[in-house]
Amino acid sequence: KQEVTQIPAALSVPEGENLVLNCSFTDSAIYNLQWFRQDPGKGLTSLLLIQSSQREQTSGRLNASLDKSSGRSTLYIAASQPGDSATYLCASARSNDYKLSFGAGTTVTVRA
Amino acid sequence: EAGVAQSPRYKIIEKRQSVAFWCNPISGHATLYWYQQILGQGPKLLIQFQNNGVVDDSQLPKDRFSAERLKGVDSTLKIQPAKLEDSAVYLCASSLGTGGGYTFGSGTRLTVV
């Protein structure tokens, strides 16, 4: 059974600081890994999808890396803004059945 | 491209009542998922459909939860009777096929009192 862990559970930074969010998973046989953003009371918005054959994906200020051998993914958010305040969840899809397993998320607060 | 539509957005019911949620996935997406997200936790898969058929419902509490997908498009999730511990956000997601990127709806926040 895939276990996905996100540390820390919460993070508070001043505006302009770079954010580093960590995700670890126990089963390295993954099909892909996806990072989502969730605003309070809202659904999930997909940020980045990394296929198992890829090492990283970038979109604007966001960069996500994937290291299957160590069971880790990291989401970097450059030059954080108050609008980046949200909960960020990572989820891995297993190779055998593509089921998504989610971490509990990291809640980010960017202080103006 | 229109997103995944869900309704209602919020629902408050008393325990032992019944409730139903509706989801309309992205057009052409064969795979549809229902997730339950309890406050402070990541979403947990309840049921996965591939077109009309159920692929996985191993985590669905079948004594009280039921789901169907009509003609491989819209889906409904029902809870009868509801318990206090069913209070959660119910998320619907769809993907083009298994293993593709997921698109989630805005969710339905259920409060059971």
PDB file of C-alpha atoms in Angstrom:
ATOM      1  CA  LYS A   1       0.000   0.000   0.000  1.00  0.00           C
ATOM      2  CA  GLN A   2       1.405   3.376  -1.023  1.00  0.00           C
ATOM      3  CA  GLU A   3       1.973   5.815   1.849  1.00  0.00           C
ATOM      4  CA  VAL A   4       2.529   9.459   0.976  1.00  0.00           C
ATOM      5  CA  THR A   5       3.911  11.849   3.566  1.00  0.00           C
ATOM      6  CA  GLN A   6       4.229  15.606   3.403  1.00  0.00           C
ATOM      7  CA  ILE A   7       6.431  17.515   5.792  1.00  0.00           C
ATOM      8  CA  PRO A   8       5.997  20.068   7.231  1.00  0.00           C
ATOM      9  CA  ALA A   9       2.244  20.131   7.815  1.00  0.00           C
ATOM     10  CA  ALA A  10       2.297  23.932   7.890  1.00  0.00           C
ATOM     11  CA  LEU A  11       4.691  26.640   6.813  1.00  0.00           C
ATOM     12  CA  SER A  12       4.688  30.424   7.250  1.00  0.00           C
ATOM     13  CA  VAL A  13       7.107  32.628   5.314  1.00  0.00           C
ATOM     14  CA  PRO A  14       7.472  36.320   4.522  1.00  0.00           C
ATOM     15  CA  GLU A  15       6.650  37.482   1.031  1.00  0.00           C
ATOM     16  CA  GLY A  16       9.476  37.050  -1.434  1.00  0.00           C
ATOM     17  CA  GLU A  17      10.998  34.014   0.197  1.00  0.00           C
ATOM     18  CA  ASN A  18      11.380  30.811  -1.818  1.00  0.00           C
ATOM     19  CA  LEU A  19       9.192  27.888  -0.722  1.00  0.00           C
ATOM     20  CA  VAL A  20      10.323  24.270  -0.561  1.00  0.00           C
ATOM     21  CA  LEU A  21       7.629  21.649  -0.004  1.00  0.00           C
ATOM     22  CA  ASN A  22       8.537  18.011   0.488  1.00  0.00           C
ATOM     23  CA  CYS A  23       6.689  14.846  -0.443  1.00  0.00           C
ATOM     24  CA  SER A  24       7.843  11.279   0.177  1.00  0.00           C
ATOM     25  CA  PHE A  25       6.290   7.998  -0.939  1.00  0.00           C
ATOM     26  CA  THR A  26       7.005   4.429   0.109  1.00  0.00           C
ATOM     27  CA  ASP A  27       6.513   2.543  -3.177  1.00  0.00           C
ATOM     28  CA  SER A  28       8.841   3.682  -5.966  1.00  0.00           C
ATOM     29  CA  ALA A  29       6.801   1.856  -8.634  1.00  0.00           C
ATOM     30  CA  ILE A  30       4.827   4.931  -9.562  1.00  0.00           C
ATOM     31  CA  TYR A  31       3.281   5.912 -12.873  1.00  0.00           C
ATOM     32  CA  ASN A  32       3.315   9.631 -12.192  1.00  0.00           C
ATOM     33  CA  LEU A  33       3.252  12.179  -9.397  1.00  0.00           C
ATOM     34  CA  GLN A  34       1.005  15.201  -9.310  1.00  0.00           C
ATOM     35  CA  TRP A  35       1.063  18.368  -7.216  1.00  0.00           C
ATOM     36  CA  PHE A  36      -2.222  20.107  -6.422  1.00  0.00           C
ATOM     37  CA  ARG A  37      -3.224  23.354  -4.795  1.00  0.00           C
ATOM     38  CA  GLN A  38      -6.320  23.593  -2.599  1.00  0.00           C
ATOM     39  CA  ASP A  39      -7.789  26.868  -1.397  1.00  0.00           C
ATOM     40  CA  PRO A  40     -10.007  26.819   1.711  1.00  0.00           C
ATOM     41  CA  GLY A  41     -13.389  25.278   0.945  1.00  0.00           C
ATOM     42  CA  LYS A  42     -12.464  24.626  -2.664  1.00  0.00           C
ATOM     43  CA  GLY A  43     -11.544  21.682  -4.851  1.00  0.00           C
ATOM     44  CA  LEU A  44      -8.090  20.721  -6.068  1.00  0.00           C
ATOM     45  CA  THR A  45      -6.275  22.563  -8.839  1.00  0.00           C
ATOM     46  CA  SER A  46      -3.588  20.631 -10.653  1.00  0.00           C
ATOM     47  CA  LEU A  47      -0.246  22.443 -10.655  1.00  0.00           C
ATOM     48  CA  LEU A  48       2.293  20.030 -12.117  1.00  0.00           C
ATOM     49  CA  LEU A  49       2.292  16.439 -13.338  1.00  0.00           C
ATOM     50  CA  ILE A  50       5.568  14.541 -13.499  1.00  0.00           C
ATOM     51  CA  GLN A  51       5.643  11.249 -15.388  1.00  0.00           C
ATOM     52  CA  SER A  52       7.784   8.485 -13.909  1.00  0.00           C
ATOM     53  CA  SER A  53      10.335   8.882 -16.717  1.00  0.00           C
ATOM     54  CA  GLN A  54      10.816  12.580 -15.962  1.00  0.00           C
ATOM     55  CA  ARG A  55      13.006  14.222 -13.361  1.00  0.00           C
ATOM     56  CA  GLU A  56      11.246  17.570 -13.139  1.00  0.00           C
ATOM     57  CA  GLN A  57       8.526  19.842 -14.464  1.00  0.00           C
ATOM     58  CA  THR A  58       8.346  23.613 -14.490  1.00  0.00           C
ATOM     59  CA  SER A  59       5.521  26.107 -14.809  1.00  0.00           C
ATOM     60  CA  GLY A  60       6.238  29.770 -14.193  1.00  0.00           C
ATOM     61  CA  ARG A  61       7.500  30.184 -10.633  1.00  0.00           C
ATOM     62  CA  LEU A  62       6.802  26.529  -9.857  1.00  0.00           C
ATOM     63  CA  ASN A  63       9.268  23.697 -10.260  1.00  0.00           C
ATOM     64  CA  ALA A  64       8.746  20.121  -9.144  1.00  0.00           C
ATOM     65  CA  SER A  65      11.413  17.449  -9.031  1.00  0.00           C
ATOM     66  CA  LEU A  66      11.011  13.684  -8.794  1.00  0.00           C
ATOM     67  CA  ASP A  67      13.503  11.139  -7.480  1.00  0.00           C
ATOM     68  CA  LYS A  68      11.864   7.727  -7.696  1.00  0.00           C
ATOM     69  CA  SER A  69      14.796   5.822  -6.256  1.00  0.00           C
ATOM     70  CA  SER A  70      14.647   7.760  -3.017  1.00  0.00           C
ATOM     71  CA  GLY A  71      10.857   8.092  -3.051  1.00  0.00           C
ATOM     72  CA  ARG A  72      10.841  11.867  -2.979  1.00  0.00           C
ATOM     73  CA  SER A  73       9.377  14.822  -4.789  1.00  0.00           C
ATOM     74  CA  THR A  74       9.960  18.479  -4.024  1.00  0.00           C
ATOM     75  CA  LEU A  75       7.877  21.469  -5.063  1.00  0.00           C
ATOM     76  CA  TYR A  76       9.738  24.772  -5.291  1.00  0.00           C
ATOM     77  CA  ILE A  77       7.868  28.056  -5.449  1.00  0.00           C
ATOM     78  CA  ALA A  78      10.108  31.007  -6.240  1.00  0.00           C
ATOM     79  CA  ALA A  79       9.580  34.494  -4.842  1.00  0.00           C
ATOM     80  CA  SER A  80       6.449  33.644  -2.867  1.00  0.00           C
ATOM     81  CA  GLN A  81       3.451  35.987  -2.853  1.00  0.00           C
ATOM     82  CA  PRO A  82       0.473  36.270  -0.483  1.00  0.00           C
ATOM     83  CA  GLY A  83      -1.643  34.750  -3.244  1.00  0.00           C
ATOM     84  CA  ASP A  84       0.374  31.549  -2.909  1.00  0.00           C
ATOM     85  CA  SER A  85      -1.202  30.949   0.494  1.00  0.00           C
ATOM     86  CA  ALA A  86      -3.048  27.622   0.220  1.00  0.00           C
ATOM     87  CA  THR A  87      -2.697  23.931   0.983  1.00  0.00           C
ATOM     88  CA  TYR A  88      -0.457  22.002  -1.380  1.00  0.00           C
ATOM     89  CA  LEU A  89      -1.020  18.271  -1.833  1.00  0.00           C
ATOM     90  CA  CYS A  90       1.049  15.725  -3.644  1.00  0.00           C
ATOM     91  CA  ALA A  91      -0.331  12.473  -4.986  1.00  0.00           C
ATOM     92  CA  SER A  92       1.326   9.499  -6.622  1.00  0.00           C
ATOM     93  CA  ALA A  93      -0.315   7.136  -9.091  1.00  0.00           C
ATOM     94  CA  ARG A  94       0.778   3.497  -8.793  1.00  0.00           C
ATOM     95  CA  SER A  95       2.122   1.741 -11.850  1.00  0.00           C
ATOM     96  CA  ASN A  96      -0.033  -1.354 -11.506  1.00  0.00           C
ATOM     97  CA  ASP A  97      -3.454   0.264 -11.144  1.00  0.00           C
ATOM     98  CA  TYR A  98      -2.906   4.046 -11.465  1.00  0.00           C
ATOM     99  CA  LYS A  99      -4.615   4.669  -8.130  1.00  0.00           C
ATOM    100  CA  LEU A 100      -3.821   8.062  -6.643  1.00  0.00           C
ATOM    101  CA  SER A 101      -2.575   8.155  -3.072  1.00  0.00           C
ATOM    102  CA  PHE A 102      -2.541  11.572  -1.450  1.00  0.00           C
ATOM    103  CA  GLY A 103      -0.470  13.132   1.265  1.00  0.00           C
ATOM    104  CA  ALA A 104      -2.231  15.169   3.943  1.00  0.00           C
ATOM    105  CA  GLY A 105      -0.849  18.394   2.485  1.00  0.00           C
ATOM    106  CA  THR A 106       1.300  21.325   3.548  1.00  0.00           C
ATOM    107  CA  THR A 107      -0.579  24.503   4.453  1.00  0.00           C
ATOM    108  CA  VAL A 108       1.385  27.545   3.352  1.00  0.00           C
ATOM    109  CA  THR A 109       0.916  31.085   4.634  1.00  0.00           C
ATOM    110  CA  VAL A 110       2.812  33.874   2.894  1.00  0.00           C
ATOM    111  CA  ARG A 111       2.907  37.013   5.051  1.00  0.00           C
ATOM    112  CA  ALA A 112       2.802  40.396   3.314  1.00  0.00           C
TER     113      ALA A 112
ATOM    114  CA  GLU B   1     -12.604  23.273 -21.891  1.00  0.00           C
ATOM    115  CA  ALA B   2     -15.309  23.159 -19.234  1.00  0.00           C
ATOM    116  CA  GLY B   3     -14.196  21.741 -15.894  1.00  0.00           C
ATOM    117  CA  VAL B   4     -15.695  19.067 -13.696  1.00  0.00           C
ATOM    118  CA  ALA B   5     -19.043  20.275 -12.399  1.00  0.00           C
ATOM    119  CA  GLN B   6     -20.384  19.272  -9.003  1.00  0.00           C
ATOM    120  CA  SER B   7     -23.542  20.133  -7.118  1.00  0.00           C
ATOM    121  CA  PRO B   8     -24.596  21.118  -4.582  1.00  0.00           C
ATOM    122  CA  ARG B   9     -21.667  23.113  -3.189  1.00  0.00           C
ATOM    123  CA  TYR B  10     -22.832  22.782   0.402  1.00  0.00           C
ATOM    124  CA  LYS B  11     -25.264  20.521   2.220  1.00  0.00           C
ATOM    125  CA  ILE B  12     -26.251  20.295   5.859  1.00  0.00           C
ATOM    126  CA  ILE B  13     -28.347  17.329   6.952  1.00  0.00           C
ATOM    127  CA  GLU B  14     -29.261  15.579  10.159  1.00  0.00           C
ATOM    128  CA  LYS B  15     -27.855  12.162  10.947  1.00  0.00           C
ATOM    129  CA  ARG B  16     -29.847   9.270   9.534  1.00  0.00           C
ATOM    130  CA  GLN B  17     -31.078  11.420   6.628  1.00  0.00           C
ATOM    131  CA  SER B  18     -30.101  10.703   3.054  1.00  0.00           C
ATOM    132  CA  VAL B  19     -28.182  12.918   0.634  1.00  0.00           C
ATOM    133  CA  ALA B  20     -27.089  12.767  -2.994  1.00  0.00           C
ATOM    134  CA  PHE B  21     -24.293  14.483  -4.864  1.00  0.00           C
ATOM    135  CA  TRP B  22     -23.987  14.971  -8.586  1.00  0.00           C
ATOM    136  CA  CYS B  23     -20.958  15.161 -10.859  1.00  0.00           C
ATOM    137  CA  ASN B  24     -20.558  15.968 -14.535  1.00  0.00           C
ATOM    138  CA  PRO B  25     -17.020  15.167 -15.741  1.00  0.00           C
ATOM    139  CA  ILE B  26     -15.063  16.752 -18.548  1.00  0.00           C
ATOM    140  CA  SER B  27     -16.466  15.709 -21.894  1.00  0.00           C
ATOM    141  CA  GLY B  28     -14.714  12.630 -23.235  1.00  0.00           C
ATOM    142  CA  HIS B  29     -13.123  11.632 -19.940  1.00  0.00           C
ATOM    143  CA  ALA B  30     -13.681   7.919 -19.536  1.00  0.00           C
ATOM    144  CA  THR B  31     -12.556   7.631 -15.945  1.00  0.00           C
ATOM    145  CA  LEU B  32     -14.463   9.188 -13.063  1.00  0.00           C
ATOM    146  CA  TYR B  33     -13.561   9.145  -9.377  1.00  0.00           C
ATOM    147  CA  TRP B  34     -15.276  10.055  -6.129  1.00  0.00           C
ATOM    148  CA  TYR B  35     -13.059  11.045  -3.220  1.00  0.00           C
ATOM    149  CA  GLN B  36     -13.846  11.821   0.404  1.00  0.00           C
ATOM    150  CA  GLN B  37     -11.710  14.456   2.111  1.00  0.00           C
ATOM    151  CA  ILE B  38     -12.030  14.778   5.862  1.00  0.00           C
ATOM    152  CA  LEU B  39     -10.773  18.038   7.347  1.00  0.00           C
ATOM    153  CA  GLY B  40      -6.987  18.034   7.688  1.00  0.00           C
ATOM    154  CA  GLN B  41      -6.499  14.901   5.601  1.00  0.00           C
ATOM    155  CA  GLY B  42      -5.741  14.117   1.998  1.00  0.00           C
ATOM    156  CA  PRO B  43      -8.551  12.860  -0.242  1.00  0.00           C
ATOM    157  CA  LYS B  44      -9.392   9.162  -0.015  1.00  0.00           C
ATOM    158  CA  LEU B  45     -10.728   7.278  -3.029  1.00  0.00           C
ATOM    159  CA  LEU B  46     -14.272   5.957  -2.578  1.00  0.00           C
ATOM    160  CA  ILE B  47     -15.032   4.640  -6.047  1.00  0.00           C
ATOM    161  CA  GLN B  48     -13.593   4.651  -9.561  1.00  0.00           C
ATOM    162  CA  PHE B  49     -15.587   4.218 -12.759  1.00  0.00           C
ATOM    163  CA  GLN B  50     -14.270   3.394 -16.210  1.00  0.00           C
ATOM    164  CA  ASN B  51     -17.062   4.395 -18.570  1.00  0.00           C
ATOM    165  CA  ASN B  52     -20.144   2.694 -17.076  1.00  0.00           C
ATOM    166  CA  GLY B  53     -18.343   0.076 -15.056  1.00  0.00           C
ATOM    167  CA  VAL B  54     -16.963   0.135 -11.540  1.00  0.00           C
ATOM    168  CA  VAL B  55     -13.200  -0.409 -11.471  1.00  0.00           C
ATOM    169  CA  ASP B  56     -12.640  -0.073  -7.744  1.00  0.00           C
ATOM    170  CA  ASP B  57     -15.079   0.386  -4.877  1.00  0.00           C
ATOM    171  CA  SER B  58     -13.041  -1.343  -2.190  1.00  0.00           C
ATOM    172  CA  GLN B  59     -13.093   1.722   0.084  1.00  0.00           C
ATOM    173  CA  LEU B  60     -16.784   2.521  -0.361  1.00  0.00           C
ATOM    174  CA  PRO B  61     -18.880   1.800   2.775  1.00  0.00           C
ATOM    175  CA  LYS B  62     -21.446  -0.147   0.829  1.00  0.00           C
ATOM    176  CA  ASP B  63     -23.890  -0.458   3.690  1.00  0.00           C
ATOM    177  CA  ARG B  64     -24.640   3.244   3.385  1.00  0.00           C
ATOM    178  CA  PHE B  65     -22.932   4.614   0.274  1.00  0.00           C
ATOM    179  CA  SER B  66     -23.905   3.926  -3.319  1.00  0.00           C
ATOM    180  CA  ALA B  67     -22.816   5.405  -6.624  1.00  0.00           C
ATOM    181  CA  GLU B  68     -23.735   5.090 -10.254  1.00  0.00           C
ATOM    182  CA  ARG B  69     -22.556   6.513 -13.523  1.00  0.00           C
ATOM    183  CA  LEU B  70     -25.264   7.091 -16.047  1.00  0.00           C
ATOM    184  CA  LYS B  71     -24.429   6.217 -19.660  1.00  0.00           C
ATOM    185  CA  GLY B  72     -20.747   6.659 -18.908  1.00  0.00           C
ATOM    186  CA  VAL B  73     -21.128  10.389 -18.305  1.00  0.00           C
ATOM    187  CA  ASP B  74     -22.760  11.921 -15.180  1.00  0.00           C
ATOM    188  CA  SER B  75     -22.439  10.282 -11.797  1.00  0.00           C
ATOM    189  CA  THR B  76     -24.295  10.426  -8.510  1.00  0.00           C
ATOM    190  CA  LEU B  77     -23.061   9.478  -5.069  1.00  0.00           C
ATOM    191  CA  LYS B  78     -25.630   8.765  -2.370  1.00  0.00           C
ATOM    192  CA  ILE B  79     -25.390   8.337   1.372  1.00  0.00           C
ATOM    193  CA  GLN B  80     -28.254   6.701   3.226  1.00  0.00           C
ATOM    194  CA  PRO B  81     -28.413   6.933   6.208  1.00  0.00           C
ATOM    195  CA  ALA B  82     -25.784   9.557   6.979  1.00  0.00           C
ATOM    196  CA  LYS B  83     -23.617   9.440  10.071  1.00  0.00           C
ATOM    197  CA  LEU B  84     -21.771  12.251  11.828  1.00  0.00           C
ATOM    198  CA  GLU B  85     -18.443  10.881  10.587  1.00  0.00           C
ATOM    199  CA  ASP B  86     -19.567  11.372   6.989  1.00  0.00           C
ATOM    200  CA  SER B  87     -19.000  15.107   7.389  1.00  0.00           C
ATOM    201  CA  ALA B  88     -16.389  15.855   4.754  1.00  0.00           C
ATOM    202  CA  VAL B  89     -15.813  17.349   1.333  1.00  0.00           C
ATOM    203  CA  TYR B  90     -16.801  14.999  -1.480  1.00  0.00           C
ATOM    204  CA  LEU B  91     -14.686  15.532  -4.555  1.00  0.00           C
ATOM    205  CA  CYS B  92     -15.337  14.282  -8.043  1.00  0.00           C
ATOM    206  CA  ALA B  93     -12.490  13.978 -10.532  1.00  0.00           C
ATOM    207  CA  SER B  94     -12.131  12.753 -14.079  1.00  0.00           C
ATOM    208  CA  SER B  95      -9.293  11.756 -16.362  1.00  0.00           C
ATOM    209  CA  LEU B  96      -8.966  10.875 -20.016  1.00  0.00           C
ATOM    210  CA  GLY B  97      -7.915   7.372 -19.118  1.00  0.00           C
ATOM    211  CA  THR B  98      -6.354   5.579 -16.236  1.00  0.00           C
ATOM    212  CA  GLY B  99      -2.988   7.047 -15.429  1.00  0.00           C
ATOM    213  CA  GLY B 100      -3.633  10.428 -16.966  1.00  0.00           C
ATOM    214  CA  GLY B 101      -3.713  13.746 -15.173  1.00  0.00           C
ATOM    215  CA  TYR B 102      -6.708  14.259 -12.940  1.00  0.00           C
ATOM    216  CA  THR B 103      -9.074  17.239 -13.026  1.00  0.00           C
ATOM    217  CA  PHE B 104     -11.066  17.844  -9.875  1.00  0.00           C
ATOM    218  CA  GLY B 105     -14.362  19.585  -9.323  1.00  0.00           C
ATOM    219  CA  SER B 106     -14.945  22.170  -6.606  1.00  0.00           C
ATOM    220  CA  GLY B 107     -16.397  19.597  -4.267  1.00  0.00           C
ATOM    221  CA  THR B 108     -19.485  19.321  -2.076  1.00  0.00           C
ATOM    222  CA  ARG B 109     -19.052  20.157   1.588  1.00  0.00           C
ATOM    223  CA  LEU B 110     -21.317  17.909   3.658  1.00  0.00           C
ATOM    224  CA  THR B 111     -22.053  18.631   7.289  1.00  0.00           C
ATOM    225  CA  VAL B 112     -23.988  16.017   9.243  1.00  0.00           C
ATOM    226  CA  VAL B 113     -25.453  17.307  12.518  1.00  0.00           C
TER     227      VAL B 113
END
